[in-house]
Amino acid sequence: MIKALVIGASGGIGQAMVAEMQARGGNVTGLSRSADGLDITDADTVDAILGALDGPFHTIFVATGILAASGQKPEKQLSAIDPMAMAEVFAVNTIGTANILRHLPRLLPKQGRSVSAVLTARVGSIGDNRIGGWHSYRASKAAANMLVHGAAVELSRTHKDAITVALHPGTVATPFTQDYAGTHKTVPADETAKMLCDVMERLQPTQSGGFYDYSGAEVPW
């Protein structure tokens, strides 16, 4: 049975991913801050909790992230940037991702196919940014994308069949997006989970290090 790990399992997408992977026959371990005390911004905590896991895992899905700092909203103008608030967003979306990626070499099988996917966002695409705004969130996700690409390059040297990618889920109907979806069509989390699992199952090693959306289409950096 395929072993899977979902980090951020208490969130809307994380919960749906756990359920979908289990429905597909996976042996799924879910971790979250609320249930397991996993504070991804604290390297010592990440090391203790991930270091205690018994791998290897064939699928690792990272579904963590924040849109804005506590009590704040995504910036609409450059003048709204608050350095402390930006640092909080980067601590979760970028440094938190790095704290998790550090453990991939140990958690993944050295031989045989594996997929590690980090949930980022299309707004983290520099090439696709045509309206500006949301500066902290965009920049933190763009930086997370770079970390994913770098991890893929490094893993290719020791884990020949490992696939490491950034994934964009679309606008999902969760509490995370309810105040910001606007006119964008939202998709139920369970439907998104099915599409993301389909994408991960179709990925090939040559696609490692890429950035893809819920349909499997490549997203520009």
PDB file of N, CA and C in Angstrom, residues 89-185:
ATOM      1  N   VAL A  89       4.189  36.507   6.854  1.00  0.00           N
ATOM      2  CA  VAL A  89       3.753  35.742   5.685  1.00  0.00           C
ATOM      3  C   VAL A  89       4.901  34.886   5.155  1.00  0.00           C
ATOM      4  N   PHE A  90       6.091  35.474   5.070  1.00  0.00           N
ATOM      5  CA  PHE A  90       7.253  34.723   4.602  1.00  0.00           C
ATOM      6  C   PHE A  90       7.622  33.600   5.568  1.00  0.00           C
ATOM      7  N   ALA A  91       7.436  33.831   6.873  1.00  0.00           N
ATOM      8  CA  ALA A  91       7.777  32.813   7.862  1.00  0.00           C
ATOM      9  C   ALA A  91       6.981  31.533   7.635  1.00  0.00           C
ATOM     10  N   VAL A  92       5.711  31.683   7.247  1.00  0.00           N
ATOM     11  CA  VAL A  92       4.860  30.514   7.008  1.00  0.00           C
ATOM     12  C   VAL A  92       5.047  29.975   5.594  1.00  0.00           C
ATOM     13  N   ASN A  93       4.857  30.840   4.606  1.00  0.00           N
ATOM     14  CA  ASN A  93       4.786  30.376   3.219  1.00  0.00           C
ATOM     15  C   ASN A  93       6.137  29.992   2.622  1.00  0.00           C
ATOM     16  N   THR A  94       7.198  30.637   3.070  1.00  0.00           N
ATOM     17  CA  THR A  94       8.515  30.396   2.482  1.00  0.00           C
ATOM     18  C   THR A  94       9.429  29.627   3.429  1.00  0.00           C
ATOM     19  N   ILE A  95       9.707  30.193   4.599  1.00  0.00           N
ATOM     20  CA  ILE A  95      10.603  29.520   5.538  1.00  0.00           C
ATOM     21  C   ILE A  95       9.968  28.232   6.051  1.00  0.00           C
ATOM     22  N   GLY A  96       8.654  28.253   6.279  1.00  0.00           N
ATOM     23  CA  GLY A  96       7.971  27.034   6.691  1.00  0.00           C
ATOM     24  C   GLY A  96       8.097  25.932   5.667  1.00  0.00           C
ATOM     25  N   THR A  97       7.962  26.308   4.386  1.00  0.00           N
ATOM     26  CA  THR A  97       8.150  25.331   3.316  1.00  0.00           C
ATOM     27  C   THR A  97       9.569  24.794   3.324  1.00  0.00           C
ATOM     28  N   ALA A  98      10.549  25.672   3.507  1.00  0.00           N
ATOM     29  CA  ALA A  98      11.951  25.245   3.553  1.00  0.00           C
ATOM     30  C   ALA A  98      12.188  24.285   4.707  1.00  0.00           C
ATOM     31  N   ASN A  99      11.590  24.558   5.853  1.00  0.00           N
ATOM     32  CA  ASN A  99      11.769  23.673   7.011  1.00  0.00           C
ATOM     33  C   ASN A  99      11.270  22.258   6.719  1.00  0.00           C
ATOM     34  N   ILE A 100      10.225  22.161   5.912  1.00  0.00           N
ATOM     35  CA  ILE A 100       9.692  20.846   5.543  1.00  0.00           C
ATOM     36  C   ILE A 100      10.558  20.184   4.473  1.00  0.00           C
ATOM     37  N   LEU A 101      10.926  20.947   3.453  1.00  0.00           N
ATOM     38  CA  LEU A 101      11.701  20.382   2.343  1.00  0.00           C
ATOM     39  C   LEU A 101      13.038  19.818   2.812  1.00  0.00           C
ATOM     40  N   ARG A 102      13.597  20.359   3.883  1.00  0.00           N
ATOM     41  CA  ARG A 102      14.851  19.846   4.421  1.00  0.00           C
ATOM     42  C   ARG A 102      14.788  18.355   4.724  1.00  0.00           C
ATOM     43  N   HIS A 103      13.580  17.848   4.988  1.00  0.00           N
ATOM     44  CA  HIS A 103      13.424  16.456   5.399  1.00  0.00           C
ATOM     45  C   HIS A 103      13.132  15.497   4.247  1.00  0.00           C
ATOM     46  N   LEU A 104      12.919  16.031   3.046  1.00  0.00           N
ATOM     47  CA  LEU A 104      12.563  15.166   1.926  1.00  0.00           C
ATOM     48  C   LEU A 104      13.584  14.064   1.649  1.00  0.00           C
ATOM     49  N   PRO A 105      14.883  14.346   1.641  1.00  0.00           N
ATOM     50  CA  PRO A 105      15.831  13.275   1.307  1.00  0.00           C
ATOM     51  C   PRO A 105      15.699  12.047   2.197  1.00  0.00           C
ATOM     52  N   ARG A 106      15.357  12.255   3.466  1.00  0.00           N
ATOM     53  CA  ARG A 106      15.215  11.119   4.378  1.00  0.00           C
ATOM     54  C   ARG A 106      13.847  10.466   4.284  1.00  0.00           C
ATOM     55  N   LEU A 107      12.817  11.255   4.013  1.00  0.00           N
ATOM     56  CA  LEU A 107      11.450  10.734   4.038  1.00  0.00           C
ATOM     57  C   LEU A 107      11.059  10.007   2.759  1.00  0.00           C
ATOM     58  N   LEU A 108      11.756  10.268   1.656  1.00  0.00           N
ATOM     59  CA  LEU A 108      11.410   9.654   0.377  1.00  0.00           C
ATOM     60  C   LEU A 108      12.220   8.387   0.121  1.00  0.00           C
ATOM     61  N   PRO A 109      11.667   7.445  -0.630  1.00  0.00           N
ATOM     62  CA  PRO A 109      12.431   6.243  -0.967  1.00  0.00           C
ATOM     63  C   PRO A 109      13.584   6.600  -1.909  1.00  0.00           C
ATOM     64  N   LYS A 110      14.723   5.959  -1.706  1.00  0.00           N
ATOM     65  CA  LYS A 110      15.877   6.213  -2.576  1.00  0.00           C
ATOM     66  C   LYS A 110      15.637   5.669  -3.982  1.00  0.00           C
ATOM     67  N   GLN A 111      14.870   4.599  -4.073  1.00  0.00           N
ATOM     68  CA  GLN A 111      14.570   3.991  -5.362  1.00  0.00           C
ATOM     69  C   GLN A 111      13.063   3.870  -5.532  1.00  0.00           C
ATOM     70  N   GLY A 112      12.616   3.988  -6.776  1.00  0.00           N
ATOM     71  CA  GLY A 112      11.190   3.901  -7.047  1.00  0.00           C
ATOM     72  C   GLY A 112      10.530   5.267  -7.062  1.00  0.00           C
ATOM     73  N   ARG A 113       9.405   5.341  -7.734  1.00  0.00           N
ATOM     74  CA  ARG A 113       8.704   6.605  -7.929  1.00  0.00           C
ATOM     75  C   ARG A 113       8.172   7.186  -6.632  1.00  0.00           C
ATOM     76  N   SER A 114       8.320   8.494  -6.493  1.00  0.00           N
ATOM     77  CA  SER A 114       7.706   9.226  -5.388  1.00  0.00           C
ATOM     78  C   SER A 114       7.292  10.589  -5.909  1.00  0.00           C
ATOM     79  N   VAL A 115       6.291  11.184  -5.257  1.00  0.00           N
ATOM     80  CA  VAL A 115       5.823  12.524  -5.627  1.00  0.00           C
ATOM     81  C   VAL A 115       5.735  13.384  -4.376  1.00  0.00           C
ATOM     82  N   SER A 116       6.413  14.513  -4.414  1.00  0.00           N
ATOM     83  CA  SER A 116       6.294  15.521  -3.361  1.00  0.00           C
ATOM     84  C   SER A 116       5.715  16.773  -3.997  1.00  0.00           C
ATOM     85  N   ALA A 117       4.607  17.250  -3.462  1.00  0.00           N
ATOM     86  CA  ALA A 117       3.933  18.417  -4.029  1.00  0.00           C
ATOM     87  C   ALA A 117       3.716  19.466  -2.955  1.00  0.00           C
ATOM     88  N   VAL A 118       4.065  20.690  -3.276  1.00  0.00           N
ATOM     89  CA  VAL A 118       3.849  21.819  -2.375  1.00  0.00           C
ATOM     90  C   VAL A 118       2.773  22.711  -2.976  1.00  0.00           C
ATOM     91  N   LEU A 119       1.745  22.979  -2.193  1.00  0.00           N
ATOM     92  CA  LEU A 119       0.660  23.835  -2.656  1.00  0.00           C
ATOM     93  C   LEU A 119       1.140  25.285  -2.636  1.00  0.00           C
ATOM     94  N   THR A 120       1.298  25.865  -3.815  1.00  0.00           N
ATOM     95  CA  THR A 120       1.635  27.285  -3.860  1.00  0.00           C
ATOM     96  C   THR A 120       0.436  28.019  -4.451  1.00  0.00           C
ATOM     97  N   ALA A 121       0.620  28.858  -5.464  1.00  0.00           N
ATOM     98  CA  ALA A 121      -0.518  29.593  -6.020  1.00  0.00           C
ATOM     99  C   ALA A 121      -0.110  30.254  -7.319  1.00  0.00           C
ATOM    100  N   ARG A 122      -1.058  30.368  -8.231  1.00  0.00           N
ATOM    101  CA  ARG A 122      -0.781  31.034  -9.501  1.00  0.00           C
ATOM    102  C   ARG A 122      -0.342  32.479  -9.274  1.00  0.00           C
ATOM    103  N   VAL A 123      -0.839  33.119  -8.226  1.00  0.00           N
ATOM    104  CA  VAL A 123      -0.435  34.510  -7.983  1.00  0.00           C
ATOM    105  C   VAL A 123       1.039  34.605  -7.603  1.00  0.00           C
ATOM    106  N   GLY A 124       1.673  33.466  -7.329  1.00  0.00           N
ATOM    107  CA  GLY A 124       3.113  33.453  -7.097  1.00  0.00           C
ATOM    108  C   GLY A 124       3.909  33.403  -8.385  1.00  0.00           C
ATOM    109  N   SER A 125       3.230  33.370  -9.513  1.00  0.00           N
ATOM    110  CA  SER A 125       3.892  33.376 -10.813  1.00  0.00           C
ATOM    111  C   SER A 125       4.283  34.801 -11.184  1.00  0.00           C
ATOM    112  N   ILE A 126       5.551  35.041 -11.429  1.00  0.00           N
ATOM    113  CA  ILE A 126       6.006  36.362 -11.860  1.00  0.00           C
ATOM    114  C   ILE A 126       5.517  36.641 -13.280  1.00  0.00           C
ATOM    115  N   GLY A 127       5.611  35.627 -14.144  1.00  0.00           N
ATOM    116  CA  GLY A 127       5.205  35.805 -15.530  1.00  0.00           C
ATOM    117  C   GLY A 127       3.724  36.024 -15.719  1.00  0.00           C
ATOM    118  N   ASP A 128       2.920  35.579 -14.757  1.00  0.00           N
ATOM    119  CA  ASP A 128       1.469  35.682 -14.892  1.00  0.00           C
ATOM    120  C   ASP A 128       0.889  36.872 -14.120  1.00  0.00           C
ATOM    121  N   ASN A 129       1.750  37.652 -13.491  1.00  0.00           N
ATOM    122  CA  ASN A 129       1.282  38.776 -12.672  1.00  0.00           C
ATOM    123  C   ASN A 129       1.010  39.989 -13.552  1.00  0.00           C
ATOM    124  N   ARG A 130      -0.270  40.271 -13.764  1.00  0.00           N
ATOM    125  CA  ARG A 130      -0.655  41.394 -14.619  1.00  0.00           C
ATOM    126  C   ARG A 130      -1.446  42.485 -13.888  1.00  0.00           C
ATOM    127  N   ILE A 131      -1.776  42.235 -12.626  1.00  0.00           N
ATOM    128  CA  ILE A 131      -2.597  43.224 -11.920  1.00  0.00           C
ATOM    129  C   ILE A 131      -1.936  43.748 -10.651  1.00  0.00           C
ATOM    130  N   GLY A 132      -0.794  43.171 -10.248  1.00  0.00           N
ATOM    131  CA  GLY A 132      -0.103  43.648  -9.057  1.00  0.00           C
ATOM    132  C   GLY A 132      -0.850  43.326  -7.779  1.00  0.00           C
ATOM    133  N   GLY A 133      -0.494  44.023  -6.707  1.00  0.00           N
ATOM    134  CA  GLY A 133      -1.134  43.801  -5.415  1.00  0.00           C
ATOM    135  C   GLY A 133      -0.731  42.489  -4.767  1.00  0.00           C
ATOM    136  N   TRP A 134      -1.259  42.279  -3.577  1.00  0.00           N
ATOM    137  CA  TRP A 134      -1.007  41.060  -2.804  1.00  0.00           C
ATOM    138  C   TRP A 134       0.503  40.781  -2.719  1.00  0.00           C
ATOM    139  N   HIS A 135       1.251  41.818  -2.445  1.00  0.00           N
ATOM    140  CA  HIS A 135       2.704  41.748  -2.592  1.00  0.00           C
ATOM    141  C   HIS A 135       3.367  40.700  -1.697  1.00  0.00           C
ATOM    142  N   SER A 136       3.001  40.652  -0.437  1.00  0.00           N
ATOM    143  CA  SER A 136       3.639  39.694   0.467  1.00  0.00           C
ATOM    144  C   SER A 136       3.302  38.262   0.080  1.00  0.00           C
ATOM    145  N   TYR A 137       2.032  38.021  -0.217  1.00  0.00           N
ATOM    146  CA  TYR A 137       1.616  36.666  -0.574  1.00  0.00           C
ATOM    147  C   TYR A 137       2.260  36.239  -1.883  1.00  0.00           C
ATOM    148  N   ARG A 138       2.219  37.104  -2.881  1.00  0.00           N
ATOM    149  CA  ARG A 138       2.825  36.775  -4.177  1.00  0.00           C
ATOM    150  C   ARG A 138       4.312  36.457  -4.012  1.00  0.00           C
ATOM    151  N   ALA A 139       5.022  37.345  -3.329  1.00  0.00           N
ATOM    152  CA  ALA A 139       6.468  37.183  -3.196  1.00  0.00           C
ATOM    153  C   ALA A 139       6.822  35.933  -2.398  1.00  0.00           C
ATOM    154  N   SER A 140       6.052  35.653  -1.351  1.00  0.00           N
ATOM    155  CA  SER A 140       6.346  34.473  -0.525  1.00  0.00           C
ATOM    156  C   SER A 140       6.109  33.187  -1.295  1.00  0.00           C
ATOM    157  N   LYS A 141       5.100  33.166  -2.150  1.00  0.00           N
ATOM    158  CA  LYS A 141       4.820  31.969  -2.943  1.00  0.00           C
ATOM    159  C   LYS A 141       5.822  31.832  -4.089  1.00  0.00           C
ATOM    160  N   ALA A 142       6.251  32.950  -4.670  1.00  0.00           N
ATOM    161  CA  ALA A 142       7.293  32.884  -5.696  1.00  0.00           C
ATOM    162  C   ALA A 142       8.579  32.316  -5.098  1.00  0.00           C
ATOM    163  N   ALA A 143       8.898  32.735  -3.878  1.00  0.00           N
ATOM    164  CA  ALA A 143      10.085  32.212  -3.203  1.00  0.00           C
ATOM    165  C   ALA A 143       9.925  30.732  -2.879  1.00  0.00           C
ATOM    166  N   ALA A 144       8.727  30.333  -2.482  1.00  0.00           N
ATOM    167  CA  ALA A 144       8.473  28.913  -2.218  1.00  0.00           C
ATOM    168  C   ALA A 144       8.636  28.100  -3.489  1.00  0.00           C
ATOM    169  N   ASN A 145       8.192  28.649  -4.624  1.00  0.00           N
ATOM    170  CA  ASN A 145       8.376  27.953  -5.893  1.00  0.00           C
ATOM    171  C   ASN A 145       9.854  27.711  -6.188  1.00  0.00           C
ATOM    172  N   MET A 146      10.692  28.696  -5.896  1.00  0.00           N
ATOM    173  CA  MET A 146      12.128  28.537  -6.110  1.00  0.00           C
ATOM    174  C   MET A 146      12.688  27.433  -5.215  1.00  0.00           C
ATOM    175  N   LEU A 147      12.225  27.376  -3.982  1.00  0.00           N
ATOM    176  CA  LEU A 147      12.674  26.322  -3.076  1.00  0.00           C
ATOM    177  C   LEU A 147      12.288  24.944  -3.599  1.00  0.00           C
ATOM    178  N   VAL A 148      11.073  24.830  -4.132  1.00  0.00           N
ATOM    179  CA  VAL A 148      10.627  23.550  -4.689  1.00  0.00           C
ATOM    180  C   VAL A 148      11.509  23.156  -5.875  1.00  0.00           C
ATOM    181  N   HIS A 149      11.792  24.114  -6.741  1.00  0.00           N
ATOM    182  CA  HIS A 149      12.625  23.811  -7.907  1.00  0.00           C
ATOM    183  C   HIS A 149      14.032  23.390  -7.467  1.00  0.00           C
ATOM    184  N   GLY A 150      14.586  24.106  -6.507  1.00  0.00           N
ATOM    185  CA  GLY A 150      15.906  23.750  -5.999  1.00  0.00           C
ATOM    186  C   GLY A 150      15.928  22.378  -5.351  1.00  0.00           C
ATOM    187  N   ALA A 151      14.872  22.045  -4.613  1.00  0.00           N
ATOM    188  CA  ALA A 151      14.780  20.722  -3.996  1.00  0.00           C
ATOM    189  C   ALA A 151      14.736  19.627  -5.054  1.00  0.00           C
ATOM    190  N   ALA A 152      14.009  19.889  -6.129  1.00  0.00           N
ATOM    191  CA  ALA A 152      13.914  18.909  -7.208  1.00  0.00           C
ATOM    192  C   ALA A 152      15.276  18.652  -7.840  1.00  0.00           C
ATOM    193  N   VAL A 153      16.044  19.713  -8.057  1.00  0.00           N
ATOM    194  CA  VAL A 153      17.376  19.567  -8.637  1.00  0.00           C
ATOM    195  C   VAL A 153      18.253  18.717  -7.732  1.00  0.00           C
ATOM    196  N   GLU A 154      18.246  19.015  -6.447  1.00  0.00           N
ATOM    197  CA  GLU A 154      19.092  18.268  -5.504  1.00  0.00           C
ATOM    198  C   GLU A 154      18.655  16.814  -5.393  1.00  0.00           C
ATOM    199  N   LEU A 155      17.351  16.578  -5.294  1.00  0.00           N
ATOM    200  CA  LEU A 155      16.867  15.212  -5.144  1.00  0.00           C
ATOM    201  C   LEU A 155      17.163  14.357  -6.374  1.00  0.00           C
ATOM    202  N   SER A 156      17.238  14.972  -7.540  1.00  0.00           N
ATOM    203  CA  SER A 156      17.497  14.205  -8.756  1.00  0.00           C
ATOM    204  C   SER A 156      18.857  13.513  -8.725  1.00  0.00           C
ATOM    205  N   ARG A 157      19.743  13.981  -7.874  1.00  0.00           N
ATOM    206  CA  ARG A 157      21.078  13.388  -7.791  1.00  0.00           C
ATOM    207  C   ARG A 157      21.098  12.111  -6.954  1.00  0.00           C
ATOM    208  N   THR A 158      20.172  11.993  -6.032  1.00  0.00           N
ATOM    209  CA  THR A 158      20.181  10.847  -5.114  1.00  0.00           C
ATOM    210  C   THR A 158      18.905  10.011  -5.167  1.00  0.00           C
ATOM    211  N   HIS A 159      17.815  10.602  -5.636  1.00  0.00           N
ATOM    212  CA  HIS A 159      16.519   9.934  -5.720  1.00  0.00           C
ATOM    213  C   HIS A 159      16.048  10.045  -7.176  1.00  0.00           C
ATOM    214  N   LYS A 160      16.536   9.158  -8.014  1.00  0.00           N
ATOM    215  CA  LYS A 160      16.389   9.289  -9.458  1.00  0.00           C
ATOM    216  C   LYS A 160      14.939   9.333  -9.936  1.00  0.00           C
ATOM    217  N   ASP A 161      14.046   8.697  -9.206  1.00  0.00           N
ATOM    218  CA  ASP A 161      12.648   8.628  -9.639  1.00  0.00           C
ATOM    219  C   ASP A 161      11.739   9.556  -8.839  1.00  0.00           C
ATOM    220  N   ALA A 162      12.337  10.457  -8.064  1.00  0.00           N
ATOM    221  CA  ALA A 162      11.537  11.387  -7.263  1.00  0.00           C
ATOM    222  C   ALA A 162      11.024  12.530  -8.128  1.00  0.00           C
ATOM    223  N   ILE A 163       9.780  12.892  -7.916  1.00  0.00           N
ATOM    224  CA  ILE A 163       9.141  14.004  -8.618  1.00  0.00           C
ATOM    225  C   ILE A 163       8.759  15.042  -7.567  1.00  0.00           C
ATOM    226  N   THR A 164       9.261  16.253  -7.717  1.00  0.00           N
ATOM    227  CA  THR A 164       9.004  17.318  -6.750  1.00  0.00           C
ATOM    228  C   THR A 164       8.451  18.520  -7.501  1.00  0.00           C
ATOM    229  N   VAL A 165       7.238  18.958  -7.145  1.00  0.00           N
ATOM    230  CA  VAL A 165       6.576  20.003  -7.914  1.00  0.00           C
ATOM    231  C   VAL A 165       5.847  20.997  -7.014  1.00  0.00           C
ATOM    232  N   ALA A 166       5.560  22.164  -7.597  1.00  0.00           N
ATOM    233  CA  ALA A 166       4.651  23.140  -6.996  1.00  0.00           C
ATOM    234  C   ALA A 166       3.309  22.999  -7.701  1.00  0.00           C
ATOM    235  N   LEU A 167       2.220  23.067  -6.935  1.00  0.00           N
ATOM    236  CA  LEU A 167       0.886  22.901  -7.507  1.00  0.00           C
ATOM    237  C   LEU A 167      -0.011  24.085  -7.158  1.00  0.00           C
ATOM    238  N   HIS A 168      -0.772  24.516  -8.158  1.00  0.00           N
ATOM    239  CA  HIS A 168      -1.789  25.561  -7.963  1.00  0.00           C
ATOM    240  C   HIS A 168      -3.162  24.893  -7.952  1.00  0.00           C
ATOM    241  N   PRO A 169      -3.951  25.066  -6.868  1.00  0.00           N
ATOM    242  CA  PRO A 169      -5.220  24.344  -6.741  1.00  0.00           C
ATOM    243  C   PRO A 169      -6.421  25.022  -7.369  1.00  0.00           C
ATOM    244  N   GLY A 170      -6.272  26.249  -7.870  1.00  0.00           N
ATOM    245  CA  GLY A 170      -7.438  27.009  -8.279  1.00  0.00           C
ATOM    246  C   GLY A 170      -8.018  27.733  -7.079  1.00  0.00           C
ATOM    247  N   THR A 171      -9.174  28.327  -7.248  1.00  0.00           N
ATOM    248  CA  THR A 171      -9.837  29.020  -6.139  1.00  0.00           C
ATOM    249  C   THR A 171     -10.791  28.038  -5.474  1.00  0.00           C
ATOM    250  N   VAL A 172     -10.396  27.560  -4.319  1.00  0.00           N
ATOM    251  CA  VAL A 172     -11.116  26.490  -3.637  1.00  0.00           C
ATOM    252  C   VAL A 172     -12.060  27.081  -2.596  1.00  0.00           C
ATOM    253  N   ALA A 173     -13.228  26.502  -2.477  1.00  0.00           N
ATOM    254  CA  ALA A 173     -14.232  26.989  -1.525  1.00  0.00           C
ATOM    255  C   ALA A 173     -13.871  26.525  -0.113  1.00  0.00           C
ATOM    256  N   THR A 174     -13.027  27.306   0.555  1.00  0.00           N
ATOM    257  CA  THR A 174     -12.621  27.023   1.934  1.00  0.00           C
ATOM    258  C   THR A 174     -12.636  28.327   2.719  1.00  0.00           C
ATOM    259  N   PRO A 175     -12.575  28.257   4.057  1.00  0.00           N
ATOM    260  CA  PRO A 175     -12.479  29.492   4.844  1.00  0.00           C
ATOM    261  C   PRO A 175     -11.272  30.332   4.463  1.00  0.00           C
ATOM    262  N   PHE A 176     -10.227  29.690   3.926  1.00  0.00           N
ATOM    263  CA  PHE A 176      -9.005  30.375   3.510  1.00  0.00           C
ATOM    264  C   PHE A 176      -9.293  31.434   2.448  1.00  0.00           C
ATOM    265  N   THR A 177     -10.254  31.162   1.560  1.00  0.00           N
ATOM    266  CA  THR A 177     -10.507  32.051   0.417  1.00  0.00           C
ATOM    267  C   THR A 177     -11.857  32.768   0.470  1.00  0.00           C
ATOM    268  N   GLN A 178     -12.665  32.515   1.465  1.00  0.00           N
ATOM    269  CA  GLN A 178     -14.042  32.994   1.426  1.00  0.00           C
ATOM    270  C   GLN A 178     -14.158  34.518   1.368  1.00  0.00           C
ATOM    271  N   ASP A 179     -13.168  35.223   1.909  1.00  0.00           N
ATOM    272  CA  ASP A 179     -13.242  36.686   1.901  1.00  0.00           C
ATOM    273  C   ASP A 179     -12.597  37.302   0.663  1.00  0.00           C
ATOM    274  N   TYR A 180     -11.976  36.459  -0.188  1.00  0.00           N
ATOM    275  CA  TYR A 180     -11.190  37.009  -1.288  1.00  0.00           C
ATOM    276  C   TYR A 180     -11.534  36.425  -2.653  1.00  0.00           C
ATOM    277  N   ALA A 181     -12.444  35.476  -2.703  1.00  0.00           N
ATOM    278  CA  ALA A 181     -12.758  34.827  -3.978  1.00  0.00           C
ATOM    279  C   ALA A 181     -13.352  35.806  -4.985  1.00  0.00           C
ATOM    280  N   GLY A 182     -14.135  36.768  -4.481  1.00  0.00           N
ATOM    281  CA  GLY A 182     -14.730  37.759  -5.369  1.00  0.00           C
ATOM    282  C   GLY A 182     -15.579  37.108  -6.446  1.00  0.00           C
ATOM    283  N   THR A 183     -15.311  37.479  -7.697  1.00  0.00           N
ATOM    284  CA  THR A 183     -16.083  36.936  -8.818  1.00  0.00           C
ATOM    285  C   THR A 183     -15.520  35.626  -9.351  1.00  0.00           C
ATOM    286  N   HIS A 184     -14.409  35.177  -8.774  1.00  0.00           N
ATOM    287  CA  HIS A 184     -13.812  33.923  -9.235  1.00  0.00           C
ATOM    288  C   HIS A 184     -14.710  32.740  -8.859  1.00  0.00           C
ATOM    289  N   LYS A 185     -14.880  31.824  -9.784  1.00  0.00           N
ATOM    290  CA  LYS A 185     -15.630  30.615  -9.504  1.00  0.00           C
ATOM    291  C   LYS A 185     -14.844  29.753  -8.528  1.00  0.00           C
TER     292      LYS A 185
END
